[in-house]
mmCIF file of C-alpha atoms in Angstrom:
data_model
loop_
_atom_site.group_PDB
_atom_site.id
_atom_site.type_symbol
_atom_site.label_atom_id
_atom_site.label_comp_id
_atom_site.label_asym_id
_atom_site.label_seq_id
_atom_site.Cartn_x
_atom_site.Cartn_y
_atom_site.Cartn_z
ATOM 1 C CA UNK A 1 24.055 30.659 31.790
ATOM 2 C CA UNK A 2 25.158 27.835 29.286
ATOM 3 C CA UNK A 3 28.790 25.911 30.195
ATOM 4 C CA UNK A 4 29.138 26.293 26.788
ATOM 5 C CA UNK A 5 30.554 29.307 25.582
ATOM 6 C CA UNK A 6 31.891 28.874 21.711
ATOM 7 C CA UNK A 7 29.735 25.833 19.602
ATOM 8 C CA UNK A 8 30.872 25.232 16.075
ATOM 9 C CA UNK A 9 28.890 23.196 13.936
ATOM 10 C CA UNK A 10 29.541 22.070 10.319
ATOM 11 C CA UNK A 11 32.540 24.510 9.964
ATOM 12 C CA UNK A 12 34.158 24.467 6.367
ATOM 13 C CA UNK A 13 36.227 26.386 4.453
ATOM 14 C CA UNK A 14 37.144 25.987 0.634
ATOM 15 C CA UNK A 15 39.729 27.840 -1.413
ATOM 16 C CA UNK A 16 40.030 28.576 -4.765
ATOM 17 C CA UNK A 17 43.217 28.522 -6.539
ATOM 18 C CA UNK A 18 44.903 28.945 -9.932
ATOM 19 C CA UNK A 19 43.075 29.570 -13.006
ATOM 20 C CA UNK A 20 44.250 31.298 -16.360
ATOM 21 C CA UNK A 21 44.488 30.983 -19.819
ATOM 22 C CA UNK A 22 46.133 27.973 -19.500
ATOM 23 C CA UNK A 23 45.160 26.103 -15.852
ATOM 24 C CA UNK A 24 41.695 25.696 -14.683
ATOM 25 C CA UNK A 25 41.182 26.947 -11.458
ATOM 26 C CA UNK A 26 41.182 24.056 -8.372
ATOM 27 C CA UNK A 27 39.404 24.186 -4.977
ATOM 28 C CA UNK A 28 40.603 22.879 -2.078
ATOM 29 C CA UNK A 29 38.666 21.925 1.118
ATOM 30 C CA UNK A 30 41.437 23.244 4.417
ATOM 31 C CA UNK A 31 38.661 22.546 6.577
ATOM 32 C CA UNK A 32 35.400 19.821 6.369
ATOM 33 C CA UNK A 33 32.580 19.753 8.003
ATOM 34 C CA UNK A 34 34.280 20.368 11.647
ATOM 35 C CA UNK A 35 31.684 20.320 15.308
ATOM 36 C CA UNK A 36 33.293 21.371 17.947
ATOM 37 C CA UNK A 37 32.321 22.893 21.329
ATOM 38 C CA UNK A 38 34.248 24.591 23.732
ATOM 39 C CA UNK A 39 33.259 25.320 27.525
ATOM 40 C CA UNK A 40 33.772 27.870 29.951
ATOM 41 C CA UNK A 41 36.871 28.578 31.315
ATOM 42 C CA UNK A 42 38.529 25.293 29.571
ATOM 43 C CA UNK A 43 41.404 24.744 27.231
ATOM 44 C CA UNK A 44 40.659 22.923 24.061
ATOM 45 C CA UNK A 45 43.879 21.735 22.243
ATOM 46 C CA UNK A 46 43.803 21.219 18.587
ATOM 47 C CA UNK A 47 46.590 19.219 17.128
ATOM 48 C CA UNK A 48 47.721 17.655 13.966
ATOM 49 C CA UNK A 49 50.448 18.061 11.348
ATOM 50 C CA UNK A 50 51.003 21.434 9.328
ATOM 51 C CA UNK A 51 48.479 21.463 6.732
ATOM 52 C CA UNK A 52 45.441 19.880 8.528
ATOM 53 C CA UNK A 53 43.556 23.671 8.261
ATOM 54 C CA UNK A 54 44.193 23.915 12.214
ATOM 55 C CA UNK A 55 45.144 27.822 11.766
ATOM 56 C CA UNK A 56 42.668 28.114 9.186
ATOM 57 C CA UNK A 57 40.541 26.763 11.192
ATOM 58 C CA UNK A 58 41.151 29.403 14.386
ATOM 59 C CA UNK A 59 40.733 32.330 12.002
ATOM 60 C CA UNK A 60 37.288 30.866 11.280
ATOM 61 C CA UNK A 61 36.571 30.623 14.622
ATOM 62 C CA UNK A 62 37.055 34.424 15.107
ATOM 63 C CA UNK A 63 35.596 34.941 12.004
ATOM 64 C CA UNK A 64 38.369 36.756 10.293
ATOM 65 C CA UNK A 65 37.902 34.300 7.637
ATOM 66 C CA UNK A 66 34.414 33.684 6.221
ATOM 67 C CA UNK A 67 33.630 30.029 5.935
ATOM 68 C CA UNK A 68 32.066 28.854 2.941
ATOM 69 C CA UNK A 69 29.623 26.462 5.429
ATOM 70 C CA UNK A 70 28.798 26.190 8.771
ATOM 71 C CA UNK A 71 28.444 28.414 12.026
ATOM 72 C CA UNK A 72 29.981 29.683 14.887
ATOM 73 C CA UNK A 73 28.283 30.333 18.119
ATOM 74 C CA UNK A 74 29.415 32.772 20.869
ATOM 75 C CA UNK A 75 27.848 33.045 24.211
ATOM 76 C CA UNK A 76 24.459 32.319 22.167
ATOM 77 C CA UNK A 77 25.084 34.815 19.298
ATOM 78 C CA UNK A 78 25.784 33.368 15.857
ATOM 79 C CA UNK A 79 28.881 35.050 14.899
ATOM 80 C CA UNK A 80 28.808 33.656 11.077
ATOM 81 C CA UNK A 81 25.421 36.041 10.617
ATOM 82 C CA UNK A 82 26.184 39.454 12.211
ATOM 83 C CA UNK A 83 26.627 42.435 10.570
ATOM 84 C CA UNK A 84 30.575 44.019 10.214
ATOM 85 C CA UNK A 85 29.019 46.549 13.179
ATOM 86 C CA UNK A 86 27.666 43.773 15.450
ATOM 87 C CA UNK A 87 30.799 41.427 15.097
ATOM 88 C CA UNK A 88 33.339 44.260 15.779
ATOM 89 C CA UNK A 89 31.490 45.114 18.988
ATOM 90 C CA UNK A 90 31.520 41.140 19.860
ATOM 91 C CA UNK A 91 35.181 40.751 19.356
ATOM 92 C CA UNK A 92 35.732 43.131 22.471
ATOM 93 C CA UNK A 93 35.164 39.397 24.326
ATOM 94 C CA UNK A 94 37.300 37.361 21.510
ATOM 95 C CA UNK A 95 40.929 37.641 20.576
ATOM 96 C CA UNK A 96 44.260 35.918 19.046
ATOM 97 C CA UNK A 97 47.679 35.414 20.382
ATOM 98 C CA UNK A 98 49.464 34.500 16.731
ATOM 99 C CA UNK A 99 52.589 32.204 16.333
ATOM 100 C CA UNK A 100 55.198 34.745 14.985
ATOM 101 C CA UNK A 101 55.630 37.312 17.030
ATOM 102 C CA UNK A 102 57.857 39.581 14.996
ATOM 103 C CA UNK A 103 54.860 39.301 11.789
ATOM 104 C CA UNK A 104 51.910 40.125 13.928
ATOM 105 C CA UNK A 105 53.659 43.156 15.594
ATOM 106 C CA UNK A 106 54.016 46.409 13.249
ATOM 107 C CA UNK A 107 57.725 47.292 13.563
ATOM 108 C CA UNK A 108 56.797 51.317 12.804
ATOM 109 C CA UNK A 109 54.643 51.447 16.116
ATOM 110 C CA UNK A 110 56.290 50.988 19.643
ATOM 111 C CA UNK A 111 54.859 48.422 22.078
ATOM 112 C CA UNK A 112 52.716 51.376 23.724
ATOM 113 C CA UNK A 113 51.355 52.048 20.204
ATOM 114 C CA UNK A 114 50.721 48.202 19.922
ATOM 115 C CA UNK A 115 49.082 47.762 23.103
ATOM 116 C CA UNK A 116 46.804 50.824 22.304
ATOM 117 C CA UNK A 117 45.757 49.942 19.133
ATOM 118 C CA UNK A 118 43.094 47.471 20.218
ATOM 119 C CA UNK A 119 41.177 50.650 22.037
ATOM 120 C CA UNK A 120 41.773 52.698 18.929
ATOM 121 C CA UNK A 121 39.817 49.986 16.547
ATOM 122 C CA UNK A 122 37.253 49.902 18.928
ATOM 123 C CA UNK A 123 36.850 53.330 19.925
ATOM 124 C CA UNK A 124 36.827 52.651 23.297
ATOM 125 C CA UNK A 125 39.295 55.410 25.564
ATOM 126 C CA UNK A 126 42.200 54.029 26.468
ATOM 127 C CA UNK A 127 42.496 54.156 30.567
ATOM 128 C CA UNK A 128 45.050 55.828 32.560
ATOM 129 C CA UNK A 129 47.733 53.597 33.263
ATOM 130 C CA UNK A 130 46.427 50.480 31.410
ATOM 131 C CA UNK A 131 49.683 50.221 29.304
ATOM 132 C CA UNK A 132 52.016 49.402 31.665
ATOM 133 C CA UNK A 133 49.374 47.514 34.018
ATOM 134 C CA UNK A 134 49.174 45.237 30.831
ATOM 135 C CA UNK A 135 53.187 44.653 30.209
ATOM 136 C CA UNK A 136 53.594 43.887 33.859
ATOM 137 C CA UNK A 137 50.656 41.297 33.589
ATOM 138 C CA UNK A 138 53.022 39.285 31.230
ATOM 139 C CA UNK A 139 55.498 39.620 33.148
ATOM 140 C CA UNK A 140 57.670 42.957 31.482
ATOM 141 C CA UNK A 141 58.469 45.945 32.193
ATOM 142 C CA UNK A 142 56.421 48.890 31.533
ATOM 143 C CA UNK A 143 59.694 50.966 30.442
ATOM 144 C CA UNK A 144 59.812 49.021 27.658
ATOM 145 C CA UNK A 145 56.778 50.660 26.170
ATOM 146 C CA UNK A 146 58.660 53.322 24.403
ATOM 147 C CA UNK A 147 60.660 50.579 22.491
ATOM 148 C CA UNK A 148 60.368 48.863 19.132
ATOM 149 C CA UNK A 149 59.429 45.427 18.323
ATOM 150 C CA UNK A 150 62.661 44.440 16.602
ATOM 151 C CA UNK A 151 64.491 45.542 19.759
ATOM 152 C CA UNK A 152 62.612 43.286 21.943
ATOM 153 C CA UNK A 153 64.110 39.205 22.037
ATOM 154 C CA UNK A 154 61.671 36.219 20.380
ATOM 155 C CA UNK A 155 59.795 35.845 24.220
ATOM 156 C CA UNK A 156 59.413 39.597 24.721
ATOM 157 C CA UNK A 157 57.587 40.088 21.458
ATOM 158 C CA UNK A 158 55.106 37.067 22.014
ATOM 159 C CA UNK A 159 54.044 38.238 25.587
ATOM 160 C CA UNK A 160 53.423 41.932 24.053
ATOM 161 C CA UNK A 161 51.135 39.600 21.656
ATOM 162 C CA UNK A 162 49.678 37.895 24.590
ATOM 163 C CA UNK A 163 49.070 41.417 26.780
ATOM 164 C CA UNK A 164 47.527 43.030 23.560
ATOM 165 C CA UNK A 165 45.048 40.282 23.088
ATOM 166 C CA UNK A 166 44.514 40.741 26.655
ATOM 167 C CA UNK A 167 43.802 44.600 26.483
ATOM 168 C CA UNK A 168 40.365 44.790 26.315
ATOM 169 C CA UNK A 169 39.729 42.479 28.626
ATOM 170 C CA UNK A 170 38.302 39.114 26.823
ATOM 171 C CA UNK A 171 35.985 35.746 27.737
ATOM 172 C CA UNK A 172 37.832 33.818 24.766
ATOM 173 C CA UNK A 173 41.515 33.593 23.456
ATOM 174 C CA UNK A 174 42.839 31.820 20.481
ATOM 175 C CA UNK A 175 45.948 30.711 20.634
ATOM 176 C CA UNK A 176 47.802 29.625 16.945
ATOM 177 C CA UNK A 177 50.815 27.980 17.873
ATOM 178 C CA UNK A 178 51.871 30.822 20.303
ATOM 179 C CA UNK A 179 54.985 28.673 21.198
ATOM 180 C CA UNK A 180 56.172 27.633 17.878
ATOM 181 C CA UNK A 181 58.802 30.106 16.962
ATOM 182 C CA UNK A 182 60.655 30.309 20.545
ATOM 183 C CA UNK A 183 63.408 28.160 21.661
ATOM 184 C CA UNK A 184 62.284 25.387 24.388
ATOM 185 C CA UNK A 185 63.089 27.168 26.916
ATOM 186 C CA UNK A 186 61.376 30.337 26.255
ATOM 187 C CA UNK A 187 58.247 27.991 25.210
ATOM 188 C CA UNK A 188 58.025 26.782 28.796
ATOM 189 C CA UNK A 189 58.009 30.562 30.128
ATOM 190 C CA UNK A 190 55.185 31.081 27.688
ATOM 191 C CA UNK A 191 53.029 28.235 28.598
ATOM 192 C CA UNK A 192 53.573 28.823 32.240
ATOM 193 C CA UNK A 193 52.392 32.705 31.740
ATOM 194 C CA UNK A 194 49.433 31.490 29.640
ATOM 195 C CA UNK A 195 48.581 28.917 32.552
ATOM 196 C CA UNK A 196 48.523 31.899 35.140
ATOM 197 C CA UNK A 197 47.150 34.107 33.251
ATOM 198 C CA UNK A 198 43.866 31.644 32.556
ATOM 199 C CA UNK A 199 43.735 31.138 36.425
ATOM 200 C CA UNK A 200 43.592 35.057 37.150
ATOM 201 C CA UNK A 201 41.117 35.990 34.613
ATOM 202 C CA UNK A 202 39.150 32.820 33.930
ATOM 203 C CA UNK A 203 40.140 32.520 30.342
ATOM 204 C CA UNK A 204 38.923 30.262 28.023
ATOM 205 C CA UNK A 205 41.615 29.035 25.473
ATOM 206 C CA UNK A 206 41.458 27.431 22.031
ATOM 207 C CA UNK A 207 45.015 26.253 21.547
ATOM 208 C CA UNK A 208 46.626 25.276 18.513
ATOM 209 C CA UNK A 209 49.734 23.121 18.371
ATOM 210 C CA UNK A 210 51.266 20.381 16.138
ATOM 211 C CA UNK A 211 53.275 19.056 19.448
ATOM 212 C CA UNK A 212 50.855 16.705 20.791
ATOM 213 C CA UNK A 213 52.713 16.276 23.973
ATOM 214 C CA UNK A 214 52.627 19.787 24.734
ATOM 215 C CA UNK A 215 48.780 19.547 24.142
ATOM 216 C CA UNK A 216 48.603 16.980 26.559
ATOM 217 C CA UNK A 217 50.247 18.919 29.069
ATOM 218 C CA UNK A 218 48.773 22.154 28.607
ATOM 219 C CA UNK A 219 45.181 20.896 27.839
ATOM 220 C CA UNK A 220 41.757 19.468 28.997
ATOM 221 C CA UNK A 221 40.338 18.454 25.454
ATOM 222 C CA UNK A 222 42.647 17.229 22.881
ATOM 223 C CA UNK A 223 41.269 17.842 19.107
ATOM 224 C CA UNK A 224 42.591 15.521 16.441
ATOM 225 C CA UNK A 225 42.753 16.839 12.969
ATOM 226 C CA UNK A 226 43.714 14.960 9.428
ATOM 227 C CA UNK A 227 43.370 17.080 6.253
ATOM 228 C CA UNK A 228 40.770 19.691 7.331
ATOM 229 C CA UNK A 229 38.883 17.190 9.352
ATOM 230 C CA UNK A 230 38.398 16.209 12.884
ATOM 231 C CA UNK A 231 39.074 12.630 13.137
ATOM 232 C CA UNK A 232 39.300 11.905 17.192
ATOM 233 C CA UNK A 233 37.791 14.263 20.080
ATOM 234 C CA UNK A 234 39.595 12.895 23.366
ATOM 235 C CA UNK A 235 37.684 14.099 26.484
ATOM 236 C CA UNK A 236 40.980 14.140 28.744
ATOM 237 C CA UNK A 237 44.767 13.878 28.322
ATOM 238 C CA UNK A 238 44.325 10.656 30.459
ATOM 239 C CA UNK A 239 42.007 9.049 28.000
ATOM 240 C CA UNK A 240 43.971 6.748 25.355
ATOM 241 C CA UNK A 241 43.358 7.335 21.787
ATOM 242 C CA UNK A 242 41.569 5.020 19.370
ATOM 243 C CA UNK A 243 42.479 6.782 15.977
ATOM 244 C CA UNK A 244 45.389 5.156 14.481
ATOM 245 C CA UNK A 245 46.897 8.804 13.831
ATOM 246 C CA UNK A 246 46.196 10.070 16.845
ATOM 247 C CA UNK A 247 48.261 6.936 18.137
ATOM 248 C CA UNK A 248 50.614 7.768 15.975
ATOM 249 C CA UNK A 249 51.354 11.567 16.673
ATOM 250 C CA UNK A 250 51.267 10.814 20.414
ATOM 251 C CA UNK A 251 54.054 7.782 19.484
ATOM 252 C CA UNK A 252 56.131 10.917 18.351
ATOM 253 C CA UNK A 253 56.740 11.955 21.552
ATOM 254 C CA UNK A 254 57.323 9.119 22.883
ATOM 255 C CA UNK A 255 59.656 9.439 26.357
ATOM 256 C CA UNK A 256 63.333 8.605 26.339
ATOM 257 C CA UNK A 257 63.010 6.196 29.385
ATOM 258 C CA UNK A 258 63.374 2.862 28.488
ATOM 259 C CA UNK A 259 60.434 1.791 31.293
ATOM 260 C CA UNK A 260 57.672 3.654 29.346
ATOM 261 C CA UNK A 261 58.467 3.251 25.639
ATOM 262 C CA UNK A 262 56.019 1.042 23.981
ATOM 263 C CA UNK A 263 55.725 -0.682 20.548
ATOM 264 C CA UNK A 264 55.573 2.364 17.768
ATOM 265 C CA UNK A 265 53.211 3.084 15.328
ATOM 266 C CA UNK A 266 55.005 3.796 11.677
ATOM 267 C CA UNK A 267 53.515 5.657 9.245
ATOM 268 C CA UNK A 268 54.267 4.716 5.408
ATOM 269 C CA UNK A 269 52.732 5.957 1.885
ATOM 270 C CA UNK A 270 52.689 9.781 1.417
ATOM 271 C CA UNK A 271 49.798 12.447 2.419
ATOM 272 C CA UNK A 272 47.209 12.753 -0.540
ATOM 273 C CA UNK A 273 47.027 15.885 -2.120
ATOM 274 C CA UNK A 274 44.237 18.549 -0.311
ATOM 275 C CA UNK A 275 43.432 19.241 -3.920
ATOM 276 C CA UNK A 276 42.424 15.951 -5.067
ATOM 277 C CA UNK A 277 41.248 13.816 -1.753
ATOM 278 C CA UNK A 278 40.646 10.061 -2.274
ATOM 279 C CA UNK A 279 37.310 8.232 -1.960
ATOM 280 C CA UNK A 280 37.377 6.684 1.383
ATOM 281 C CA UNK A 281 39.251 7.678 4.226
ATOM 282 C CA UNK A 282 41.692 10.185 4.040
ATOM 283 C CA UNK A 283 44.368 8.678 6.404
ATOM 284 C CA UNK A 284 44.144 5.664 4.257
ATOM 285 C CA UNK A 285 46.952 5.414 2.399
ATOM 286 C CA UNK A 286 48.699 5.717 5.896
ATOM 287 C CA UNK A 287 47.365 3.848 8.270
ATOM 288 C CA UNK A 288 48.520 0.620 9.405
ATOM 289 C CA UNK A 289 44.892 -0.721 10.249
ATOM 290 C CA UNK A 290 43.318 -0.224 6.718
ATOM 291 C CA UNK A 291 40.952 -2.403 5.372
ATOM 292 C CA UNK A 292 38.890 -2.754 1.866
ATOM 293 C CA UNK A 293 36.151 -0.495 3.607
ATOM 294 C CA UNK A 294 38.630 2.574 4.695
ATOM 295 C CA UNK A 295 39.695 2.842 0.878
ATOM 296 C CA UNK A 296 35.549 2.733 -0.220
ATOM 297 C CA UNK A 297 33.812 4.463 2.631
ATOM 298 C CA UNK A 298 34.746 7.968 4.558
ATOM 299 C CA UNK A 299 34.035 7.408 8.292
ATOM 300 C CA UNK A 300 32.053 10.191 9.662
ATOM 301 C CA UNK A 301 32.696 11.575 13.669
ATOM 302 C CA UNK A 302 30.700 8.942 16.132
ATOM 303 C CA UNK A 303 30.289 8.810 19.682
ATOM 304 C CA UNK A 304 32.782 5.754 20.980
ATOM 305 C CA UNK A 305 32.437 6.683 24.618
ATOM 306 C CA UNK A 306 31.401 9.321 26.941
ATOM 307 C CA UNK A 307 33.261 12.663 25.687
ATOM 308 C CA UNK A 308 35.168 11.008 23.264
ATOM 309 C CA UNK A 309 34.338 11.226 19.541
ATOM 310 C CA UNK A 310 36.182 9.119 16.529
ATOM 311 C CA UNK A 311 36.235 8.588 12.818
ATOM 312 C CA UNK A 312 37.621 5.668 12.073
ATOM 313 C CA UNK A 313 35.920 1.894 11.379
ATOM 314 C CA UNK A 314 38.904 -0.407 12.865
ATOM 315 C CA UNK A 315 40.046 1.965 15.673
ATOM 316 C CA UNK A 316 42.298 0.764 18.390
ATOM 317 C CA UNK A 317 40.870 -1.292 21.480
ATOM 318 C CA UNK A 318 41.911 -1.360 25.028
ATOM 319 C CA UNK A 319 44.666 -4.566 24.306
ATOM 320 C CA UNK A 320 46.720 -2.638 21.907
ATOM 321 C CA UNK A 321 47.570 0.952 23.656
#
């Protein structure tokens, strides 16, 4: 059996928007040409700021949006070429905790409803018991599974999302920002659940975040996005990052001791436009280490070291982090 157990290769997605009598329509590229692969019973953290096509890129993964290039591996199987039959039978192993969990939760059914419906899609009988075994896995209790959504708190809601893509039992979960919408201290709960939860039942996560020290924490890998690409792959949240955005993103959350701040990286100029990207580098008109070459050449994602990938042609070395 491969370690690997999702491989994405050449991943993109373009939209097409506007058009009418009077606009012509205008594509944008929310995610380029992304490689990626995820192993067994690891968590892969994908980070960047909002717009980069990380949740875009998660619905690819699962294939609930179809990608205009690329494919998706699972366990082996090509999930960009099965048939609607074939994938829905594959997604039994695949599913999606997503960041607001009031929107993802239909406020007609009650959580026992909810938790069903997975079975119901499926058409797989729903076992004897298996509601409240689920809502006690997350840590509720099962009387709350004659109750509706909106009468559940922010925390309550998410971990119904987390024990219905749990129900029918799954290798892979993708998380989109699962924390994003809850109050710190409610986040913490979360993550800690999701840690215990990947320890019982030898999970394998693809987490998406735009808190890169949360990431750090929570992850193995650490994925970099810019503008719907991938522009750093660290290997480990020990390994210091080369990419002058990366550097900058993990500058953000930088700690309020005085003994470990460092010398921060500022970012100036304003994002370009997804619709009309500029030749060169994206992060160009951003980054502090830009030369003549960034603003006439697009750096494509290289090997710099063992397990750790980069775009960039005047990355960091050691004597600056």
């Amino acid at each position: 059996m491969s370690d690997t157990l999702v491989e994405i290769a050449g991943l993109s997605k373009r939209f097409q928007t506007g058009g009418g009598i009077l606009r012509r329509p205008r594509g944008m590229l929310a995610v380029r040409d992304v490689s990626l692969s995820i192993a067994r019973d690891s968590v892969v953290g994908v980070v960047g700021e909002s717009g980069c096509g990380k949740s875009t890129l998660a619905r690819l993964v699962l294939r609930l949006l179809e990608p205009s290039a690329g494919q998706v591996h699972f366990d082996g199987t090509e999930v960009t070429a099965l048939a609607k039959g074939e994938l829905r039978a594959l997604r039994r192993r695949m599913a999606m905790v997503f960041q607001d969990p009031y929107s993802s939760l239909d406020p007609r059914f009650v959580i026992a409803d909810v938790l069903a419906e997975p079975y119901a899609v499926q058409g797989v009988t729903l076992p004897a018991g298996r509601i409240g075994e689920l809502l006690e896995q997350v840590g509720l209790s099962p009387d709350l599974a004659a109750s509706h959504p909106h009468q559940l708190s922010g925390g309550q809601r998410q971990r119904v999302g987390i024990a219905r893509a749990l129900a029918l039992h799954p290798d892979f979960v993708v998380l989109d920002e699962p924390t994003a919408s809850l109050d710190v201290s409610i986040q913490a709960q979360i993550v800690a659940l999701l840690a215990r939860l990947r320890a019982e039942l030898g999970l394998t996560y693809l987490f998406i975040s735009h808190d890169l020290g949360l990431v750090r924490y929570f992850c193995d890998r650490i994925v970099v996005m810019y503008l719907g690409a991938v522009v750093e792959v660290l290997p480990d949240t020990a390994t210091p990052p080369r990419h002058p955005y990366t550097r900058a993103l993990m500058d953000s959350n930088f700690s309020p001791d005085p003994q470990l701040r460092r010398q921060l990286t500022a970012l100036e100029g304003e994002i370009p436009s997804a619709f009309n990207l500029p030749k060169g580098c994206a992060f160009a008109a951003r980054c502090p280490r830009v030369t003549a070459r960034c603003r006439a050449e697009n750096p494509s994602l290289a090997r710099a070291r063992p397990g750790h990938d980069l775009a960039c042609f005047n990355p960091i070395e050691g004597k600056h982090l």
